[in-house]
Amino acid sequence: MNLDHVFVCGHPALDFAATLRARRTVRFEMFVSPERLNAWYLESGLVDTITPGDEEDVRAARTVREAVYRLVTNRRLGEAFDREALAVLNGAARGTPVTPQLTLAGRHSEATPAQALATVARQAVELLSGPDVPLLKECGNPECTRIYIDRSRGMRRQWCGMESCGNKIKAAAYRARKKSAPATRT
């Protein structure tokens, strides 16, 4: 599986929740080390620089990520929030967030992993209490468990991303049609 972090969900908290891929099948973990966690914070644009983390930061991020995923799923399905997940998210959101600074070169955000996690938690709170809730959808690829914001015309988007899932599903459907089509005589 591709080890690159992917940002196709339309919101940082959803991309964060998507770092455990294929939840219903192979369950591929992206946060396997403090370095991979910090790479996500940097690649997401959440921070410009981040102090080195440790295994406790990874455990905390995984715990918050699972709470975000549970709450987003609850909200998407119209269910009541899971109380334990709610407590985890709110606890993380109470932490000190990333604070951008103005420098001679422009805006710069330096943070610890705990500050970055608090910022992601706050973004999740804003998402789950905001106007985009009706736009939440799960990817149509049965192997994918990413949840994304569908801002397409008519809300007809089916996949988290064309490159990651859409092309794969369309190619498989084409191959299936070609295989089942009767052979033509020449």
mmCIF file of C-alpha atoms in Angstrom:
data_model
loop_
_atom_site.group_PDB
_atom_site.id
_atom_site.type_symbol
_atom_site.label_atom_id
_atom_site.label_comp_id
_atom_site.label_asym_id
_atom_site.label_seq_id
_atom_site.Cartn_x
_atom_site.Cartn_y
_atom_site.Cartn_z
ATOM 1 C CA MET A 1 0.000 0.000 0.000
ATOM 2 C CA ASN A 2 1.100 3.565 -0.729
ATOM 3 C CA LEU A 3 2.812 5.187 2.269
ATOM 4 C CA ASP A 4 2.178 8.734 1.085
ATOM 5 C CA HIS A 5 -0.234 10.817 3.072
ATOM 6 C CA VAL A 6 -3.303 11.688 1.008
ATOM 7 C CA PHE A 7 -5.410 14.813 1.400
ATOM 8 C CA VAL A 8 -8.614 14.256 -0.609
ATOM 9 C CA CYS A 9 -11.356 14.528 2.001
ATOM 10 C CA GLY A 10 -11.923 18.282 1.860
ATOM 11 C CA HIS A 11 -11.169 18.944 5.519
ATOM 12 C CA PRO A 12 -8.065 18.381 7.688
ATOM 13 C CA ALA A 13 -9.981 16.491 10.391
ATOM 14 C CA LEU A 14 -11.363 14.079 7.779
ATOM 15 C CA ASP A 15 -7.922 13.575 6.245
ATOM 16 C CA PHE A 16 -6.625 12.903 9.769
ATOM 17 C CA ALA A 17 -9.351 10.312 10.357
ATOM 18 C CA ALA A 18 -8.415 8.680 7.050
ATOM 19 C CA THR A 19 -4.894 7.826 8.233
ATOM 20 C CA LEU A 20 -6.139 4.375 9.187
ATOM 21 C CA ARG A 21 -6.927 3.036 5.744
ATOM 22 C CA ALA A 22 -9.180 0.158 4.746
ATOM 23 C CA ARG A 23 -10.750 -0.114 8.204
ATOM 24 C CA ARG A 24 -13.080 -2.956 7.179
ATOM 25 C CA THR A 25 -10.412 -5.146 5.591
ATOM 26 C CA VAL A 26 -6.619 -4.955 5.904
ATOM 27 C CA ARG A 27 -6.499 -1.912 8.248
ATOM 28 C CA PHE A 28 -3.382 -0.093 7.087
ATOM 29 C CA GLU A 29 -1.949 2.224 9.761
ATOM 30 C CA MET A 30 -0.229 5.405 8.567
ATOM 31 C CA PHE A 31 0.886 6.593 12.036
ATOM 32 C CA VAL A 32 3.483 3.874 12.625
ATOM 33 C CA SER A 33 6.069 6.164 14.222
ATOM 34 C CA PRO A 34 6.462 9.657 15.658
ATOM 35 C CA GLU A 35 8.210 10.643 12.419
ATOM 36 C CA ARG A 36 5.245 9.542 10.271
ATOM 37 C CA LEU A 37 2.836 11.417 12.561
ATOM 38 C CA ASN A 38 4.921 14.584 12.346
ATOM 39 C CA ALA A 39 5.176 14.136 8.569
ATOM 40 C CA TRP A 40 1.354 14.244 8.419
ATOM 41 C CA TYR A 41 1.249 17.465 10.440
ATOM 42 C CA LEU A 42 3.799 19.048 8.089
ATOM 43 C CA GLU A 43 2.329 17.723 4.818
ATOM 44 C CA SER A 44 -1.176 18.790 5.817
ATOM 45 C CA GLY A 45 0.028 22.383 6.139
ATOM 46 C CA LEU A 46 -1.078 22.500 9.751
ATOM 47 C CA VAL A 47 2.437 23.499 10.855
ATOM 48 C CA ASP A 48 5.623 24.705 9.190
ATOM 49 C CA THR A 49 7.942 23.101 11.728
ATOM 50 C CA ILE A 50 7.311 20.624 14.514
ATOM 51 C CA THR A 51 9.390 19.401 17.415
ATOM 52 C CA PRO A 52 10.247 15.697 17.500
ATOM 53 C CA GLY A 53 7.553 13.520 19.015
ATOM 54 C CA ASP A 54 7.539 10.196 20.844
ATOM 55 C CA GLU A 55 5.415 7.060 21.041
ATOM 56 C CA GLU A 56 3.004 8.710 23.479
ATOM 57 C CA ASP A 57 2.248 11.349 20.833
ATOM 58 C CA VAL A 58 1.462 8.553 18.374
ATOM 59 C CA ARG A 59 -0.851 6.829 20.877
ATOM 60 C CA ALA A 60 -2.638 10.104 21.621
ATOM 61 C CA ALA A 61 -3.057 10.882 17.913
ATOM 62 C CA ARG A 62 -4.464 7.424 17.189
ATOM 63 C CA THR A 63 -6.909 7.758 20.092
ATOM 64 C CA VAL A 64 -8.136 11.161 18.891
ATOM 65 C CA ARG A 65 -8.241 9.959 15.292
ATOM 66 C CA GLU A 66 -10.521 7.057 16.230
ATOM 67 C CA ALA A 67 -12.757 9.402 18.227
ATOM 68 C CA VAL A 68 -12.995 11.743 15.225
ATOM 69 C CA TYR A 69 -13.842 8.845 12.911
ATOM 70 C CA ARG A 70 -16.526 7.534 15.307
ATOM 71 C CA LEU A 71 -18.100 10.988 15.721
ATOM 72 C CA VAL A 72 -18.022 11.759 12.002
ATOM 73 C CA THR A 73 -19.642 8.389 11.326
ATOM 74 C CA ASN A 74 -22.275 9.079 14.004
ATOM 75 C CA ARG A 75 -23.035 12.457 12.482
ATOM 76 C CA ARG A 76 -23.071 11.133 8.893
ATOM 77 C CA LEU A 77 -25.522 8.363 9.826
ATOM 78 C CA GLY A 78 -27.732 10.658 11.906
ATOM 79 C CA GLU A 79 -26.900 8.817 15.138
ATOM 80 C CA ALA A 80 -26.313 10.244 18.600
ATOM 81 C CA PHE A 81 -22.674 10.973 19.370
ATOM 82 C CA ASP A 82 -20.705 8.229 21.080
ATOM 83 C CA ARG A 83 -20.126 9.686 24.566
ATOM 84 C CA GLU A 84 -16.656 8.207 25.020
ATOM 85 C CA ALA A 85 -15.488 9.526 21.647
ATOM 86 C CA LEU A 86 -17.001 12.899 22.483
ATOM 87 C CA ALA A 87 -15.024 13.060 25.743
ATOM 88 C CA VAL A 88 -11.784 12.137 23.931
ATOM 89 C CA LEU A 89 -12.283 14.785 21.241
ATOM 90 C CA ASN A 90 -13.296 17.518 23.662
ATOM 91 C CA GLY A 91 -10.368 16.689 25.940
ATOM 92 C CA ALA A 92 -7.944 17.007 23.037
ATOM 93 C CA ALA A 93 -9.593 20.225 21.822
ATOM 94 C CA ARG A 94 -8.982 21.809 25.233
ATOM 95 C CA GLY A 95 -5.220 21.552 24.672
ATOM 96 C CA THR A 96 -3.094 24.474 23.575
ATOM 97 C CA PRO A 97 -3.390 24.825 19.769
ATOM 98 C CA VAL A 98 -0.813 25.827 17.188
ATOM 99 C CA THR A 99 -0.228 29.567 17.334
ATOM 100 C CA PRO A 100 0.951 31.152 14.088
ATOM 101 C CA GLN A 101 3.534 33.883 14.336
ATOM 102 C CA LEU A 102 4.337 36.735 11.994
ATOM 103 C CA THR A 103 8.012 36.811 11.060
ATOM 104 C CA LEU A 104 10.064 38.971 8.700
ATOM 105 C CA ALA A 105 9.577 36.232 6.081
ATOM 106 C CA GLY A 106 5.795 35.961 6.648
ATOM 107 C CA ARG A 107 3.559 33.623 8.620
ATOM 108 C CA HIS A 108 5.235 30.745 10.457
ATOM 109 C CA SER A 109 3.714 28.042 12.666
ATOM 110 C CA GLU A 110 5.969 26.050 14.945
ATOM 111 C CA ALA A 111 4.413 23.526 17.301
ATOM 112 C CA THR A 112 4.775 20.454 19.415
ATOM 113 C CA PRO A 113 2.892 17.287 18.427
ATOM 114 C CA ALA A 114 0.472 17.960 21.310
ATOM 115 C CA GLN A 115 -0.305 21.443 19.968
ATOM 116 C CA ALA A 116 -0.823 20.066 16.465
ATOM 117 C CA LEU A 117 -3.179 17.406 17.824
ATOM 118 C CA ALA A 118 -5.173 20.006 19.768
ATOM 119 C CA THR A 119 -5.532 22.008 16.555
ATOM 120 C CA VAL A 120 -6.819 18.977 14.612
ATOM 121 C CA ALA A 121 -9.283 18.266 17.438
ATOM 122 C CA ARG A 122 -10.558 21.853 17.305
ATOM 123 C CA GLN A 123 -10.965 21.557 13.537
ATOM 124 C CA ALA A 124 -13.019 18.390 14.085
ATOM 125 C CA VAL A 125 -15.247 20.210 16.580
ATOM 126 C CA GLU A 126 -15.824 22.981 14.043
ATOM 127 C CA LEU A 127 -16.593 20.469 11.283
ATOM 128 C CA LEU A 128 -19.015 18.417 13.382
ATOM 129 C CA SER A 129 -20.896 21.489 14.560
ATOM 130 C CA GLY A 130 -20.838 23.353 11.267
ATOM 131 C CA PRO A 131 -22.716 23.660 7.994
ATOM 132 C CA ASP A 132 -20.785 20.929 6.124
ATOM 133 C CA VAL A 133 -22.331 18.032 8.092
ATOM 134 C CA PRO A 134 -25.008 17.330 5.429
ATOM 135 C CA LEU A 135 -22.213 17.087 2.839
ATOM 136 C CA LEU A 136 -20.391 14.201 4.555
ATOM 137 C CA LYS A 137 -20.180 11.005 2.487
ATOM 138 C CA GLU A 138 -18.241 7.775 2.648
ATOM 139 C CA CYS A 139 -16.233 6.710 -0.398
ATOM 140 C CA GLY A 140 -18.083 4.355 -2.760
ATOM 141 C CA ASN A 141 -15.075 2.032 -2.994
ATOM 142 C CA PRO A 142 -15.975 -0.899 -0.683
ATOM 143 C CA GLU A 143 -12.338 -1.194 0.419
ATOM 144 C CA CYS A 144 -12.006 2.496 1.257
ATOM 145 C CA THR A 145 -13.357 3.986 4.463
ATOM 146 C CA ARG A 146 -12.521 7.641 3.870
ATOM 147 C CA ILE A 147 -15.254 10.140 4.614
ATOM 148 C CA TYR A 148 -15.184 13.314 2.543
ATOM 149 C CA ILE A 149 -17.110 16.517 2.014
ATOM 150 C CA ASP A 150 -19.086 16.357 -1.234
ATOM 151 C CA ARG A 151 -19.212 19.850 -2.686
ATOM 152 C CA SER A 152 -19.865 18.613 -6.227
ATOM 153 C CA ARG A 153 -22.764 19.918 -8.278
ATOM 154 C CA GLY A 154 -25.834 17.950 -7.254
ATOM 155 C CA MET A 155 -23.822 16.096 -4.567
ATOM 156 C CA ARG A 156 -23.094 13.303 -7.048
ATOM 157 C CA ARG A 157 -19.500 12.588 -6.128
ATOM 158 C CA GLN A 158 -19.012 8.884 -5.416
ATOM 159 C CA TRP A 159 -15.363 8.517 -4.392
ATOM 160 C CA CYS A 160 -12.989 10.187 -2.009
ATOM 161 C CA GLY A 161 -10.763 10.953 -4.992
ATOM 162 C CA MET A 162 -10.509 9.946 -8.626
ATOM 163 C CA GLU A 163 -6.807 9.095 -8.384
ATOM 164 C CA SER A 164 -7.102 7.065 -5.218
ATOM 165 C CA CYS A 165 -10.411 5.229 -5.698
ATOM 166 C CA GLY A 166 -12.454 6.463 -8.658
ATOM 167 C CA ASN A 167 -10.074 5.335 -11.394
ATOM 168 C CA LYS A 168 -9.611 1.970 -9.667
ATOM 169 C CA ILE A 169 -13.368 1.310 -9.535
ATOM 170 C CA LYS A 170 -13.993 2.565 -13.073
ATOM 171 C CA ALA A 171 -11.163 0.417 -14.476
ATOM 172 C CA ALA A 172 -12.470 -2.668 -12.656
ATOM 173 C CA ALA A 173 -15.978 -2.056 -14.014
ATOM 174 C CA TYR A 174 -14.603 -1.660 -17.546
ATOM 175 C CA ARG A 175 -12.632 -4.918 -17.269
ATOM 176 C CA ALA A 176 -15.740 -6.711 -15.969
ATOM 177 C CA ARG A 177 -17.828 -5.402 -18.885
ATOM 178 C CA LYS A 178 -15.173 -6.453 -21.414
ATOM 179 C CA LYS A 179 -14.893 -9.907 -19.862
ATOM 180 C CA SER A 180 -18.663 -10.513 -19.899
ATOM 181 C CA ALA A 181 -19.220 -9.103 -23.405
ATOM 182 C CA PRO A 182 -19.732 -11.814 -26.039
ATOM 183 C CA ALA A 183 -16.832 -12.294 -28.413
ATOM 184 C CA THR A 184 -17.451 -10.873 -31.862
ATOM 185 C CA ARG A 185 -16.791 -13.053 -34.912
ATOM 186 C CA THR A 186 -14.586 -11.834 -37.671
#
